[in-house]
PDB file of C-alpha atoms in Angstrom:
ATOM      1  CA  MET M   1      24.766   8.513  -9.513  1.00 53.00           C
ATOM      2  CA  SER M   2      22.051  10.819 -10.696  1.00 83.00           C
ATOM      3  CA  VAL M   3      19.623   9.406  -8.179  1.00 84.00           C
ATOM      4  CA  ALA M   4      20.408   9.918  -4.458  1.00 87.00           C
ATOM      5  CA  VAL M   5      20.031   6.155  -3.825  1.00 90.00           C
ATOM      6  CA  THR M   6      21.047   6.065  -0.111  1.00 89.00           C
ATOM      7  CA  SER M   7      18.825   8.962   0.819  1.00 87.00           C
ATOM      8  CA  PHE M   8      15.966   7.583  -1.187  1.00 87.00           C
ATOM      9  CA  ALA M   9      16.384   4.168   0.301  1.00 90.00           C
ATOM     10  CA  ILE M  10      16.108   5.613   3.810  1.00 89.00           C
ATOM     11  CA  PHE M  11      13.000   7.540   2.710  1.00 85.00           C
ATOM     12  CA  ALA M  12      11.469   4.558   0.978  1.00 87.00           C
ATOM     13  CA  ALA M  13      12.002   2.170   4.035  1.00 89.00           C
ATOM     14  CA  SER M  14      10.428   4.719   6.351  1.00 83.00           C
ATOM     15  CA  GLN M  15       7.378   5.026   4.037  1.00 81.00           C
ATOM     16  CA  VAL M  16       6.998   1.427   3.116  1.00 87.00           C
ATOM     17  CA  GLY M  17       7.476   0.303   6.759  1.00 85.00           C
ATOM     18  CA  THR M  18       5.089   2.552   8.404  1.00 77.00           C
ATOM     19  CA  PRO M  19       1.283   2.252   8.774  1.00 73.00           C
ATOM     20  CA  GLY M  20      -0.718   3.059   5.608  1.00 77.00           C
ATOM     21  CA  PRO M  21      -3.588   1.662   3.577  1.00 79.00           C
ATOM     22  CA  ALA M  22      -1.472  -1.108   2.028  1.00 86.00           C
ATOM     23  CA  ASN M  23       0.107  -2.174   5.267  1.00 86.00           C
ATOM     24  CA  MET M  24      -3.177  -2.248   7.058  1.00 82.00           C
ATOM     25  CA  ALA M  25      -4.618  -4.472   4.203  1.00 85.00           C
ATOM     26  CA  LEU M  26      -1.535  -6.791   4.632  1.00 91.00           C
ATOM     27  CA  LEU M  27      -2.004  -6.927   8.408  1.00 87.00           C
ATOM     28  CA  ALA M  28      -5.701  -7.619   8.116  1.00 83.00           C
ATOM     29  CA  THR M  29      -5.111 -10.274   5.395  1.00 87.00           C
ATOM     30  CA  GLY M  30      -2.549 -12.066   7.514  1.00 89.00           C
ATOM     31  CA  ALA M  31      -4.760 -11.888  10.570  1.00 83.00           C
ATOM     32  CA  ARG M  32      -7.852 -13.241   8.733  1.00 81.00           C
ATOM     33  CA  TYR M  33      -6.253 -15.996   6.560  1.00 86.00           C
ATOM     34  CA  GLY M  34      -2.789 -16.700   8.076  1.00 87.00           C
ATOM     35  CA  PHE M  35       0.657 -15.797   6.666  1.00 92.00           C
ATOM     36  CA  ARG M  36       1.023 -18.592   4.123  1.00 91.00           C
ATOM     37  CA  ALA M  37      -2.405 -17.982   2.560  1.00 91.00           C
ATOM     38  CA  ALA M  38      -1.719 -14.296   2.430  1.00 92.00           C
ATOM     39  CA  LEU M  39       1.559 -14.675   0.543  1.00 94.00           C
ATOM     40  CA  PRO M  40       0.074 -14.421  -3.038  1.00 95.00           C
ATOM     41  CA  PHE M  41      -1.671 -11.140  -1.914  1.00 95.00           C
ATOM     42  CA  VAL M  42       1.644  -9.884  -0.433  1.00 95.00           C
ATOM     43  CA  VAL M  43       3.470 -10.535  -3.718  1.00 96.00           C
ATOM     44  CA  GLY M  44       0.700  -8.717  -5.642  1.00 95.00           C
ATOM     45  CA  VAL M  45       0.939  -5.699  -3.394  1.00 94.00           C
ATOM     46  CA  ALA M  46       4.700  -5.485  -3.815  1.00 94.00           C
ATOM     47  CA  LEU M  47       4.572  -5.747  -7.624  1.00 95.00           C
ATOM     48  CA  GLY M  48       1.426  -3.511  -7.889  1.00 93.00           C
ATOM     49  CA  LYS M  49       3.575  -0.452  -6.990  1.00 93.00           C
ATOM     50  CA  GLN M  50       5.444  -0.916 -10.252  1.00 94.00           C
ATOM     51  CA  LEU M  51       2.188  -0.202 -12.086  1.00 92.00           C
ATOM     52  CA  VAL M  52       2.453   3.331 -10.654  1.00 90.00           C
ATOM     53  CA  ILE M  53       6.187   3.887 -10.683  1.00 93.00           C
ATOM     54  CA  TRP M  54       6.813   3.316 -14.492  1.00 93.00           C
ATOM     55  CA  PRO M  55       3.915   5.507 -15.863  1.00 89.00           C
ATOM     56  CA  VAL M  56       4.909   8.261 -13.424  1.00 86.00           C
ATOM     57  CA  GLY M  57       8.565   8.031 -14.429  1.00 86.00           C
ATOM     58  CA  PHE M  58       7.711   8.121 -18.104  1.00 86.00           C
ATOM     59  CA  GLY M  59       5.646  11.233 -18.141  1.00 79.00           C
ATOM     60  CA  LEU M  60       2.485  10.885 -16.053  1.00 62.00           C
ATOM     61  CA  MET M  61       3.697  13.980 -14.009  1.00 57.00           C
ATOM     62  CA  GLU M  62       3.218  16.054 -17.169  1.00 65.00           C
ATOM     63  CA  LEU M  63      -0.343  15.004 -17.336  1.00 64.00           C
ATOM     64  CA  ALA M  64      -0.685  15.856 -13.699  1.00 58.00           C
ATOM     65  CA  ASP M  65       0.429  19.444 -14.457  1.00 61.00           C
ATOM     66  CA  ARG M  66      -1.898  19.779 -17.497  1.00 74.00           C
ATOM     67  CA  ALA M  67      -5.052  18.157 -15.940  1.00 70.00           C
ATOM     68  CA  PRO M  68      -4.664  18.247 -12.169  1.00 69.00           C
ATOM     69  CA  TRP M  69      -8.419  17.469 -11.753  1.00 74.00           C
ATOM     70  CA  VAL M  70      -7.847  13.898 -13.029  1.00 64.00           C
ATOM     71  CA  PHE M  71      -5.447  13.150 -10.201  1.00 60.00           C
ATOM     72  CA  GLU M  72      -7.670  14.907  -7.642  1.00 66.00           C
ATOM     73  CA  THR M  73     -10.576  12.769  -8.787  1.00 71.00           C
ATOM     74  CA  LEU M  74      -8.475   9.561  -8.658  1.00 63.00           C
ATOM     75  CA  LYS M  75      -7.275  10.494  -5.203  1.00 63.00           C
ATOM     76  CA  TYR M  76     -10.713  10.625  -3.695  1.00 72.00           C
ATOM     77  CA  ALA M  77     -12.017   7.628  -5.631  1.00 69.00           C
ATOM     78  CA  SER M  78      -9.056   5.651  -4.380  1.00 62.00           C
ATOM     79  CA  ALA M  79      -9.651   6.825  -0.800  1.00 66.00           C
ATOM     80  CA  ALA M  80     -13.355   5.777  -1.054  1.00 73.00           C
ATOM     81  CA  TYR M  81     -12.403   2.271  -2.233  1.00 67.00           C
ATOM     82  CA  ILE M  82      -9.870   1.826   0.648  1.00 65.00           C
ATOM     83  CA  ILE M  83     -12.368   2.998   3.183  1.00 74.00           C
ATOM     84  CA  TRP M  84     -14.901   0.505   1.800  1.00 75.00           C
ATOM     85  CA  LEU M  85     -12.197  -2.213   2.291  1.00 68.00           C
ATOM     86  CA  ALA M  86     -11.771  -1.037   5.835  1.00 71.00           C
ATOM     87  CA  TRP M  87     -15.455  -1.433   6.442  1.00 79.00           C
ATOM     88  CA  LYS M  88     -15.186  -5.060   5.222  1.00 72.00           C
ATOM     89  CA  VAL M  89     -12.224  -5.655   7.541  1.00 67.00           C
ATOM     90  CA  ALA M  90     -14.207  -4.223  10.484  1.00 75.00           C
ATOM     91  CA  ASN M  91     -16.935  -6.841  10.040  1.00 74.00           C
ATOM     92  CA  MET M  92     -14.536  -9.779   9.455  1.00 66.00           C
ATOM     93  CA  ARG M  93     -13.826 -12.286  12.104  1.00 64.00           C
ATOM     94  CA  LEU M  94     -10.541 -14.143  12.322  1.00 61.00           C
ATOM     95  CA  ASN M  95     -10.139 -17.773  11.549  1.00 57.00           C
ATOM     96  CA  THR M  96      -6.975 -19.746  12.521  1.00 50.00           C
ATOM     97  CA  THR M  97      -8.394 -23.186  11.712  1.00 54.00           C
ATOM     98  CA  GLY M  98      -7.675 -23.133   7.937  1.00 49.00           C
ATOM     99  CA  GLN M  99     -11.383 -23.241   7.041  1.00 50.00           C
ATOM    100  CA  ALA M 100     -11.811 -19.642   6.170  1.00 53.00           C
ATOM    101  CA  ALA M 101     -13.020 -18.476   2.750  1.00 66.00           C
ATOM    102  CA  GLN M 102     -10.225 -18.159   0.110  1.00 80.00           C
ATOM    103  CA  ALA M 103      -7.804 -15.437   0.858  1.00 81.00           C
ATOM    104  CA  PRO M 104      -7.420 -12.646  -1.603  1.00 86.00           C
ATOM    105  CA  GLY M 105      -4.919 -13.537  -4.201  1.00 90.00           C
ATOM    106  CA  PHE M 106      -2.147 -11.982  -6.402  1.00 93.00           C
ATOM    107  CA  ALA M 107      -4.642 -10.062  -8.633  1.00 91.00           C
ATOM    108  CA  ALA M 108      -6.345  -8.458  -5.593  1.00 90.00           C
ATOM    109  CA  GLY M 109      -2.998  -7.385  -4.185  1.00 90.00           C
ATOM    110  CA  LEU M 110      -1.822  -6.018  -7.524  1.00 90.00           C
ATOM    111  CA  ILE M 111      -4.455  -3.234  -7.469  1.00 89.00           C
ATOM    112  CA  VAL M 112      -3.812  -2.098  -3.815  1.00 88.00           C
ATOM    113  CA  HIS M 113      -1.092   0.426  -4.604  1.00 87.00           C
ATOM    114  CA  PRO M 114      -2.586   1.858  -7.798  1.00 86.00           C
ATOM    115  CA  LEU M 115      -5.603   2.715  -5.590  1.00 80.00           C
ATOM    116  CA  ASN M 116      -3.443   3.860  -2.599  1.00 80.00           C
ATOM    117  CA  PRO M 117      -2.973   7.683  -2.296  1.00 75.00           C
ATOM    118  CA  LYS M 118       0.084   7.037  -0.013  1.00 77.00           C
ATOM    119  CA  ALA M 119       1.810   5.175  -2.808  1.00 84.00           C
ATOM    120  CA  TRP M 120       1.148   7.855  -5.337  1.00 82.00           C
ATOM    121  CA  ALA M 121       2.521  10.591  -2.870  1.00 77.00           C
ATOM    122  CA  MET M 122       5.557   8.414  -2.054  1.00 81.00           C
ATOM    123  CA  ILE M 123       6.507   7.762  -5.680  1.00 86.00           C
ATOM    124  CA  VAL M 124       6.017  11.398  -6.781  1.00 80.00           C
ATOM    125  CA  GLY M 125       8.027  12.493  -3.873  1.00 78.00           C
ATOM    126  CA  GLY M 126      10.765  10.098  -4.863  1.00 82.00           C
ATOM    127  CA  PHE M 127      11.033  11.516  -8.393  1.00 83.00           C
ATOM    128  CA  THR M 128      10.872  15.082  -7.280  1.00 78.00           C
ATOM    129  CA  ALA M 129      13.115  15.022  -4.288  1.00 78.00           C
ATOM    130  CA  PHE M 130      15.778  12.421  -5.000  1.00 83.00           C
ATOM    131  CA  VAL M 131      16.345  12.578  -8.786  1.00 83.00           C
ATOM    132  CA  ALA M 132      18.794  15.176 -10.196  1.00 82.00           C
ATOM    133  CA  PRO M 133      17.626  17.302 -13.056  1.00 78.00           C
ATOM    134  CA  GLY M 134      18.723  15.878 -16.413  1.00 78.00           C
ATOM    135  CA  THR M 135      18.915  12.250 -15.155  1.00 84.00           C
ATOM    136  CA  PRO M 136      17.885   9.868 -18.019  1.00 87.00           C
ATOM    137  CA  THR M 137      14.300   8.757 -17.642  1.00 85.00           C
ATOM    138  CA  LEU M 138      15.027   5.044 -17.716  1.00 90.00           C
ATOM    139  CA  GLU M 139      17.912   5.303 -15.133  1.00 90.00           C
ATOM    140  CA  ALA M 140      15.757   7.327 -12.789  1.00 88.00           C
ATOM    141  CA  THR M 141      12.669   5.092 -13.115  1.00 92.00           C
ATOM    142  CA  ALA M 142      14.538   1.889 -12.824  1.00 94.00           C
ATOM    143  CA  THR M 143      16.414   3.053  -9.700  1.00 93.00           C
ATOM    144  CA  ILE M 144      13.230   4.300  -7.970  1.00 93.00           C
ATOM    145  CA  ALA M 145      11.478   1.065  -8.944  1.00 95.00           C
ATOM    146  CA  ALA M 146      14.307  -1.175  -7.674  1.00 96.00           C
ATOM    147  CA  VAL M 147      14.766   0.557  -4.339  1.00 95.00           C
ATOM    148  CA  LEU M 148      11.036   0.515  -3.565  1.00 95.00           C
ATOM    149  CA  LEU M 149      10.642  -3.137  -4.550  1.00 96.00           C
ATOM    150  CA  ALA M 150      13.562  -4.096  -2.387  1.00 96.00           C
ATOM    151  CA  CYS M 151      11.956  -2.338   0.578  1.00 94.00           C
ATOM    152  CA  GLN M 152       8.570  -4.005  -0.168  1.00 95.00           C
ATOM    153  CA  ILE M 153      10.113  -7.535  -0.373  1.00 95.00           C
ATOM    154  CA  VAL M 154      11.549  -7.088   3.039  1.00 94.00           C
ATOM    155  CA  LEU M 155       8.814  -5.178   4.864  1.00 94.00           C
ATOM    156  CA  HIS M 156       5.515  -6.210   3.400  1.00 95.00           C
ATOM    157  CA  PRO M 157       5.713  -9.784   4.546  1.00 96.00           C
ATOM    158  CA  ILE M 158       6.414  -8.579   8.070  1.00 95.00           C
ATOM    159  CA  TRP M 159       3.019  -6.846   8.173  1.00 92.00           C
ATOM    160  CA  ALA M 160       1.199 -10.003   7.015  1.00 93.00           C
ATOM    161  CA  LEU M 161       3.209 -12.100   9.544  1.00 93.00           C
ATOM    162  CA  ALA M 162       2.362  -9.628  12.280  1.00 90.00           C
ATOM    163  CA  GLY M 163      -1.373 -10.029  11.437  1.00 87.00           C
ATOM    164  CA  ASP M 164      -0.984 -13.789  11.651  1.00 88.00           C
ATOM    165  CA  GLY M 165       0.586 -13.544  15.085  1.00 89.00           C
ATOM    166  CA  ILE M 166      -2.088 -11.206  16.404  1.00 83.00           C
ATOM    167  CA  ALA M 167      -4.787 -13.521  15.095  1.00 79.00           C
ATOM    168  CA  ARG M 168      -3.350 -16.475  16.961  1.00 81.00           C
ATOM    169  CA  THR M 169      -3.521 -14.425  20.122  1.00 84.00           C
ATOM    170  CA  VAL M 170      -6.992 -12.895  19.907  1.00 80.00           C
ATOM    171  CA  ALA M 171      -9.052 -15.087  17.568  1.00 72.00           C
ATOM    172  CA  GLY M 172     -12.181 -16.252  19.296  1.00 74.00           C
ATOM    173  CA  THR M 173     -11.727 -13.947  22.319  1.00 81.00           C
ATOM    174  CA  ALA M 174     -13.804 -11.063  23.464  1.00 82.00           C
ATOM    175  CA  GLY M 175     -11.160  -8.716  22.064  1.00 80.00           C
ATOM    176  CA  GLU M 176     -11.472  -9.891  18.517  1.00 78.00           C
ATOM    177  CA  PRO M 177     -14.218  -7.495  17.312  1.00 82.00           C
ATOM    178  CA  TYR M 178     -12.283  -4.566  18.908  1.00 83.00           C
ATOM    179  CA  LEU M 179      -9.153  -5.592  17.049  1.00 75.00           C
ATOM    180  CA  MET M 180     -10.821  -5.701  13.642  1.00 74.00           C
ATOM    181  CA  TRP M 181     -12.535  -2.369  14.275  1.00 83.00           C
ATOM    182  CA  SER M 182      -9.165  -1.002  15.336  1.00 80.00           C
ATOM    183  CA  LEU M 183      -7.481  -2.209  12.112  1.00 72.00           C
ATOM    184  CA  ALA M 184     -10.343  -0.671  10.076  1.00 76.00           C
ATOM    185  CA  ALA M 185     -10.044   2.665  11.994  1.00 80.00           C
ATOM    186  CA  LEU M 186      -6.310   2.724  11.461  1.00 74.00           C
ATOM    187  CA  THR M 187      -6.766   2.125   7.717  1.00 68.00           C
ATOM    188  CA  VAL M 188      -9.270   4.997   7.470  1.00 75.00           C
ATOM    189  CA  ALA M 189      -7.068   7.212   9.604  1.00 75.00           C
ATOM    190  CA  SER M 190      -4.042   6.552   7.324  1.00 64.00           C
ATOM    191  CA  VAL M 191      -6.098   7.533   4.280  1.00 63.00           C
ATOM    192  CA  LEU M 192      -7.395  10.684   5.826  1.00 71.00           C
ATOM    193  CA  PHE M 193      -3.920  11.629   6.928  1.00 67.00           C
ATOM    194  CA  VAL M 194      -2.527  11.256   3.437  1.00 58.00           C
ATOM    195  CA  LEU M 195      -5.504  13.252   2.015  1.00 62.00           C
ATOM    196  CA  PHE M 196      -5.666  16.123   4.494  1.00 67.00           C
ATOM    197  CA  GLY M 197      -2.680  15.912   6.744  1.00 59.00           C
ATOM    198  CA  GLY M 198       0.104  16.208   4.256  1.00 49.00           C
ATOM    199  CA  GLY M 199       1.394  12.691   4.797  1.00 43.00           C
ATOM    200  CA  ALA M 200       3.334  10.780   2.203  1.00 40.00           C
TER     201      ALA M 200
END
């Protein structure tokens, strides 16, 4: 094939499965609202990456070459948004009684990856490192999209489930505020690493 599917799948799994802004949001949502209530958000997060993959595959990279300041602005605006979300997470308190406010839904999840600098770096890296020159655009884009979606379907729910499990252990204890601040700090750290540390 014109796309190195096996190599890209390993790369994609390593990126989708490791801590980043989206996974921290999934972890925090699962912790706050429970796994079942978080599922629409999980589905939205998984499908939201497609909103980045297809435009990138069909020529957004050319715009990036012509007007790099657009993407630089988007990168920092996205980071600011995710850091604001982290602040909200830091001040949340867990609820395992089913009486919490309504969990963020599908639409909220859908915008996570378009505003996630790690997602952009991962997708651009996929096209530049694993697609052979001359590969038809549709083939390359569909392959990248399918591999990433498969990884997300498997790995994103695990983060939300982990959050649910953590909540059941620490909700209402003295450690709860420290957990929420830690989740927020990890979210901010993941954004800063992507922006300044060369992470993908």
